[in-house]
């Protein structure tokens, strides 16, 4: 498995992540959503460099141009609800891609709210056999929701290639996904930033808070 941490590179992605984290910027939900979209667009561009390509003849008003275009059949998947803006960024770039959606929620299994469970309730997906699957989820904390989403999507077919994409990841989540799929050469993990730890409630520290609440408002 290939693991990419964009925070180790100098790019505008770091600026967008900095704004996502900033408590003052977070007061503007529109800006928060737009930065998730922007990071999705930038990450999609990087993912595009790993696809399969062939030369295509394109007829122009003055002749024929030879252009290298990708041949992968792409499906962009996300997890409701926090993943929607991030997903949109990928879809802006891979505008002809099919889409898949998974509904998952976290719940506490103890009174101390320290043991976190994740439940999948809903899935909508095209046939994934032989496709290039991108799973876009902005927060990779324990890695549990990403794993469950992938296992749920696999019921719709066996992808040829899988890209797990997140904005903020905890090192624990990176290690978990790496341990699960580390020997899979057809899988990659892309992170805009990797943070060192989780708190007692399994939130990423320093992280940015609850991405779904910041994008769409608090839930009750």
CSV table of C-alpha atoms in Angstrom, one decimal:
chain,number,residue,atom,x,y,z
A,1,UNK,CA,0.0,0.0,0.0
A,2,UNK,CA,1.2,3.5,-0.9
A,3,UNK,CA,0.7,6.1,1.8
A,4,UNK,CA,0.9,9.8,0.9
A,5,UNK,CA,0.9,12.6,3.5
A,6,UNK,CA,0.6,16.0,1.8
A,7,UNK,CA,1.6,17.9,4.9
A,8,UNK,CA,5.2,16.7,4.2
A,9,UNK,CA,5.1,18.6,0.9
A,10,UNK,CA,4.9,22.4,0.2
A,11,UNK,CA,1.6,23.0,-1.6
A,12,UNK,CA,-1.6,25.1,-1.3
A,13,UNK,CA,-3.3,22.1,0.4
A,14,UNK,CA,-1.5,23.1,3.6
A,15,UNK,CA,-3.2,26.6,3.4
A,16,UNK,CA,-6.6,25.0,3.1
A,17,UNK,CA,-6.0,22.7,5.9
A,18,UNK,CA,-4.8,25.5,8.1
A,19,UNK,CA,-8.0,27.4,7.5
A,20,UNK,CA,-10.1,24.3,8.2
A,21,UNK,CA,-8.4,24.0,11.6
A,22,UNK,CA,-8.7,27.7,12.5
A,23,UNK,CA,-11.5,28.3,15.0
A,24,UNK,CA,-12.2,31.7,13.5
A,25,UNK,CA,-12.4,30.4,9.9
A,26,UNK,CA,-14.7,27.6,11.2
A,27,UNK,CA,-17.4,30.2,12.0
A,28,UNK,CA,-18.0,30.5,8.3
A,29,UNK,CA,-19.6,27.2,7.2
A,30,UNK,CA,-19.5,28.1,3.5
A,31,UNK,CA,-15.7,28.7,3.6
A,32,UNK,CA,-15.3,25.4,5.6
A,33,UNK,CA,-17.2,23.4,2.9
A,34,UNK,CA,-15.4,25.2,0.1
A,35,UNK,CA,-12.0,24.3,1.6
A,36,UNK,CA,-13.1,20.6,1.8
A,37,UNK,CA,-14.0,20.8,-1.9
A,38,UNK,CA,-10.7,22.5,-2.8
A,39,UNK,CA,-8.7,19.8,-1.0
A,40,UNK,CA,-10.8,17.1,-2.8
A,41,UNK,CA,-10.0,18.8,-6.1
A,42,UNK,CA,-6.2,19.0,-5.4
A,43,UNK,CA,-6.1,15.4,-4.1
A,44,UNK,CA,-8.0,14.2,-7.2
A,45,UNK,CA,-5.4,15.8,-9.4
A,46,UNK,CA,-2.7,13.9,-7.5
A,47,UNK,CA,-4.6,10.6,-7.7
A,48,UNK,CA,-5.0,11.2,-11.5
A,49,UNK,CA,-1.3,10.8,-11.9
A,50,UNK,CA,-1.5,7.2,-10.8
A,51,UNK,CA,-4.2,6.1,-13.3
A,52,UNK,CA,-3.8,4.2,-16.6
A,53,UNK,CA,-3.5,6.2,-19.8
A,54,UNK,CA,-3.7,5.8,-23.5
A,55,UNK,CA,-3.3,8.1,-26.5
A,56,UNK,CA,-6.6,9.4,-28.0
A,57,UNK,CA,-7.0,11.2,-31.2
A,58,UNK,CA,-9.1,14.4,-30.8
A,59,UNK,CA,-10.4,16.2,-33.9
A,60,UNK,CA,-10.0,20.0,-33.6
A,61,UNK,CA,-11.3,22.6,-36.1
A,62,UNK,CA,-7.8,22.6,-37.7
A,63,UNK,CA,-6.7,19.0,-37.5
A,64,UNK,CA,-6.1,16.1,-35.1
A,65,UNK,CA,-4.4,16.2,-31.7
A,66,UNK,CA,-2.9,13.3,-29.9
A,67,UNK,CA,-3.9,13.4,-26.2
A,68,UNK,CA,-3.1,11.1,-23.3
A,69,UNK,CA,-6.3,10.4,-21.5
A,70,UNK,CA,-7.0,8.0,-18.6
A,71,UNK,CA,-8.9,4.8,-19.2
A,72,UNK,CA,-9.9,3.9,-15.6
A,73,UNK,CA,-13.6,3.5,-14.9
A,74,UNK,CA,-13.9,5.6,-11.7
A,75,UNK,CA,-16.4,5.4,-8.9
A,76,UNK,CA,-16.2,8.1,-6.2
A,77,UNK,CA,-17.6,7.0,-2.9
A,78,UNK,CA,-18.2,8.9,0.4
A,79,UNK,CA,-19.7,8.5,3.8
A,80,UNK,CA,-22.7,10.7,4.8
A,81,UNK,CA,-22.7,13.5,5.9
A,82,UNK,CA,-19.3,15.0,6.5
A,83,UNK,CA,-17.9,13.5,3.3
A,84,UNK,CA,-20.2,15.3,0.9
A,85,UNK,CA,-18.1,18.5,0.2
A,86,UNK,CA,-14.9,16.4,0.0
A,87,UNK,CA,-16.6,14.0,-2.4
A,88,UNK,CA,-17.8,17.0,-4.5
A,89,UNK,CA,-14.2,18.1,-5.0
A,90,UNK,CA,-13.3,14.7,-6.5
A,91,UNK,CA,-16.4,14.8,-8.6
A,92,UNK,CA,-15.5,18.2,-10.0
A,93,UNK,CA,-12.3,16.7,-11.4
A,94,UNK,CA,-13.6,13.2,-12.3
A,95,UNK,CA,-16.8,14.6,-13.7
A,96,UNK,CA,-17.8,11.5,-15.6
A,97,UNK,CA,-17.3,9.2,-12.6
A,98,UNK,CA,-20.1,7.1,-11.1
A,99,UNK,CA,-20.8,7.6,-7.4
A,100,UNK,CA,-21.4,5.5,-4.3
A,101,UNK,CA,-22.7,6.5,-0.9
A,102,UNK,CA,-22.6,4.9,2.5
A,103,UNK,CA,-24.4,6.0,5.6
A,104,UNK,CA,-22.4,5.3,8.8
A,105,UNK,CA,-22.6,6.7,12.3
A,106,UNK,CA,-20.5,6.4,15.4
A,107,UNK,CA,-22.0,5.6,18.8
A,108,UNK,CA,-20.6,5.1,22.3
A,109,UNK,CA,-20.8,1.6,23.7
A,110,UNK,CA,-20.2,2.6,27.4
A,111,UNK,CA,-21.4,5.2,29.8
A,112,UNK,CA,-18.0,6.9,29.9
A,113,UNK,CA,-18.2,7.5,26.1
A,114,UNK,CA,-14.8,6.0,25.6
A,115,UNK,CA,-15.6,2.9,23.6
A,116,UNK,CA,-16.7,3.9,20.1
A,117,UNK,CA,-18.7,1.7,17.8
A,118,UNK,CA,-19.6,2.3,14.1
A,119,UNK,CA,-22.7,1.1,12.3
A,120,UNK,CA,-23.4,1.0,8.6
A,121,UNK,CA,-27.1,1.7,7.8
A,122,UNK,CA,-27.4,2.4,4.0
A,123,UNK,CA,-25.4,1.8,0.8
A,124,UNK,CA,-26.0,2.9,-2.8
A,125,UNK,CA,-23.4,1.9,-5.4
A,126,UNK,CA,-23.0,0.8,-9.0
A,127,UNK,CA,-21.2,-2.4,-9.9
A,128,UNK,CA,-17.6,-2.1,-8.7
A,129,UNK,CA,-16.0,-5.0,-10.5
A,130,UNK,CA,-12.8,-3.9,-12.2
A,131,UNK,CA,-13.4,-0.2,-11.3
A,132,UNK,CA,-11.1,2.3,-9.7
A,133,UNK,CA,-12.7,3.1,-6.4
A,134,UNK,CA,-12.0,6.3,-4.5
A,135,UNK,CA,-13.4,6.4,-0.9
A,136,UNK,CA,-13.4,10.1,0.2
A,137,UNK,CA,-13.9,10.6,4.0
A,138,UNK,CA,-12.5,13.8,5.5
A,139,UNK,CA,-11.7,12.3,8.9
A,140,UNK,CA,-9.7,9.1,9.4
A,141,UNK,CA,-9.7,8.6,13.2
A,142,UNK,CA,-9.5,4.9,14.2
A,143,UNK,CA,-9.9,3.7,10.6
A,144,UNK,CA,-13.0,1.7,11.6
A,145,UNK,CA,-15.5,3.7,9.5
A,146,UNK,CA,-13.2,3.6,6.4
A,147,UNK,CA,-12.8,-0.2,6.8
A,148,UNK,CA,-16.5,-0.8,7.2
A,149,UNK,CA,-17.4,1.4,4.3
A,150,UNK,CA,-14.9,-0.5,2.1
A,151,UNK,CA,-16.3,-3.9,3.2
A,152,UNK,CA,-19.9,-2.7,2.5
A,153,UNK,CA,-18.9,-1.4,-0.9
A,154,UNK,CA,-17.2,-4.7,-1.7
A,155,UNK,CA,-20.6,-6.4,-1.7
A,156,UNK,CA,-21.1,-4.5,-5.0
A,157,UNK,CA,-18.0,-6.0,-6.7
A,158,UNK,CA,-14.3,-6.3,-6.5
A,159,UNK,CA,-12.5,-3.0,-7.5
A,160,UNK,CA,-9.3,-3.2,-9.5
A,161,UNK,CA,-7.8,-0.4,-7.5
A,162,UNK,CA,-8.8,1.5,-4.3
A,163,UNK,CA,-7.8,4.9,-3.1
A,164,UNK,CA,-8.6,5.8,0.5
A,165,UNK,CA,-8.6,9.6,0.8
A,166,UNK,CA,-8.9,11.8,3.9
A,167,UNK,CA,-8.2,15.3,4.9
A,168,UNK,CA,-7.1,14.9,8.6
A,169,UNK,CA,-5.9,11.4,9.7
A,170,UNK,CA,-4.8,10.2,13.1
A,171,UNK,CA,-1.6,8.2,13.1
A,172,UNK,CA,-3.6,5.4,14.7
A,173,UNK,CA,-6.0,5.3,11.8
A,174,UNK,CA,-3.1,5.4,9.3
A,175,UNK,CA,-1.5,2.5,11.1
A,176,UNK,CA,-4.8,0.6,11.2
A,177,UNK,CA,-5.4,0.9,7.5
A,178,UNK,CA,-1.8,0.1,6.7
A,179,UNK,CA,-1.9,-3.0,8.8
A,180,UNK,CA,-5.1,-4.2,7.1
A,181,UNK,CA,-4.1,-3.5,3.5
A,182,UNK,CA,-0.3,-2.9,3.7
A,183,UNK,CA,0.5,-5.8,1.3
A,184,UNK,CA,-2.1,-4.7,-1.3
A,185,UNK,CA,-0.2,-3.1,-4.2
A,186,UNK,CA,-3.5,-1.9,-5.7
A,187,UNK,CA,-4.4,0.3,-2.7
A,188,UNK,CA,-3.3,3.7,-1.6
A,189,UNK,CA,-4.0,6.0,1.3
A,190,UNK,CA,-3.9,9.8,0.7
A,191,UNK,CA,-4.0,12.3,3.6
A,192,UNK,CA,-3.8,16.0,3.6
A,193,UNK,CA,-2.3,15.9,7.1
A,194,UNK,CA,-1.6,13.2,9.8
A,195,UNK,CA,-2.0,14.1,13.4
A,196,UNK,CA,-0.3,12.3,16.3
A,197,UNK,CA,-3.1,11.1,18.5
A,198,UNK,CA,-6.8,10.5,19.4
A,199,UNK,CA,-8.4,11.7,22.6
A,200,UNK,CA,-10.5,9.6,25.0
A,201,UNK,CA,-13.6,10.0,22.8
A,202,UNK,CA,-11.7,8.9,19.6
A,203,UNK,CA,-11.5,12.5,18.2
A,204,UNK,CA,-8.3,13.4,16.3
A,205,UNK,CA,-6.0,15.8,18.2
A,206,UNK,CA,-5.2,18.5,17.3
A,207,UNK,CA,-7.6,17.7,14.4
A,208,UNK,CA,-10.3,20.3,13.6
A,209,UNK,CA,-13.5,19.1,15.5
A,210,UNK,CA,-16.5,17.5,14.0
A,211,UNK,CA,-16.4,18.0,10.2
A,212,UNK,CA,-20.1,17.3,9.7
A,213,UNK,CA,-21.2,19.8,12.3
A,214,UNK,CA,-18.8,22.4,11.0
A,215,UNK,CA,-20.0,22.0,7.4
A,216,UNK,CA,-23.7,21.7,8.1
A,217,UNK,CA,-24.5,22.7,11.6
A,218,UNK,CA,-24.7,20.8,14.9
A,219,UNK,CA,-26.9,17.8,15.3
A,220,UNK,CA,-29.0,16.8,18.3
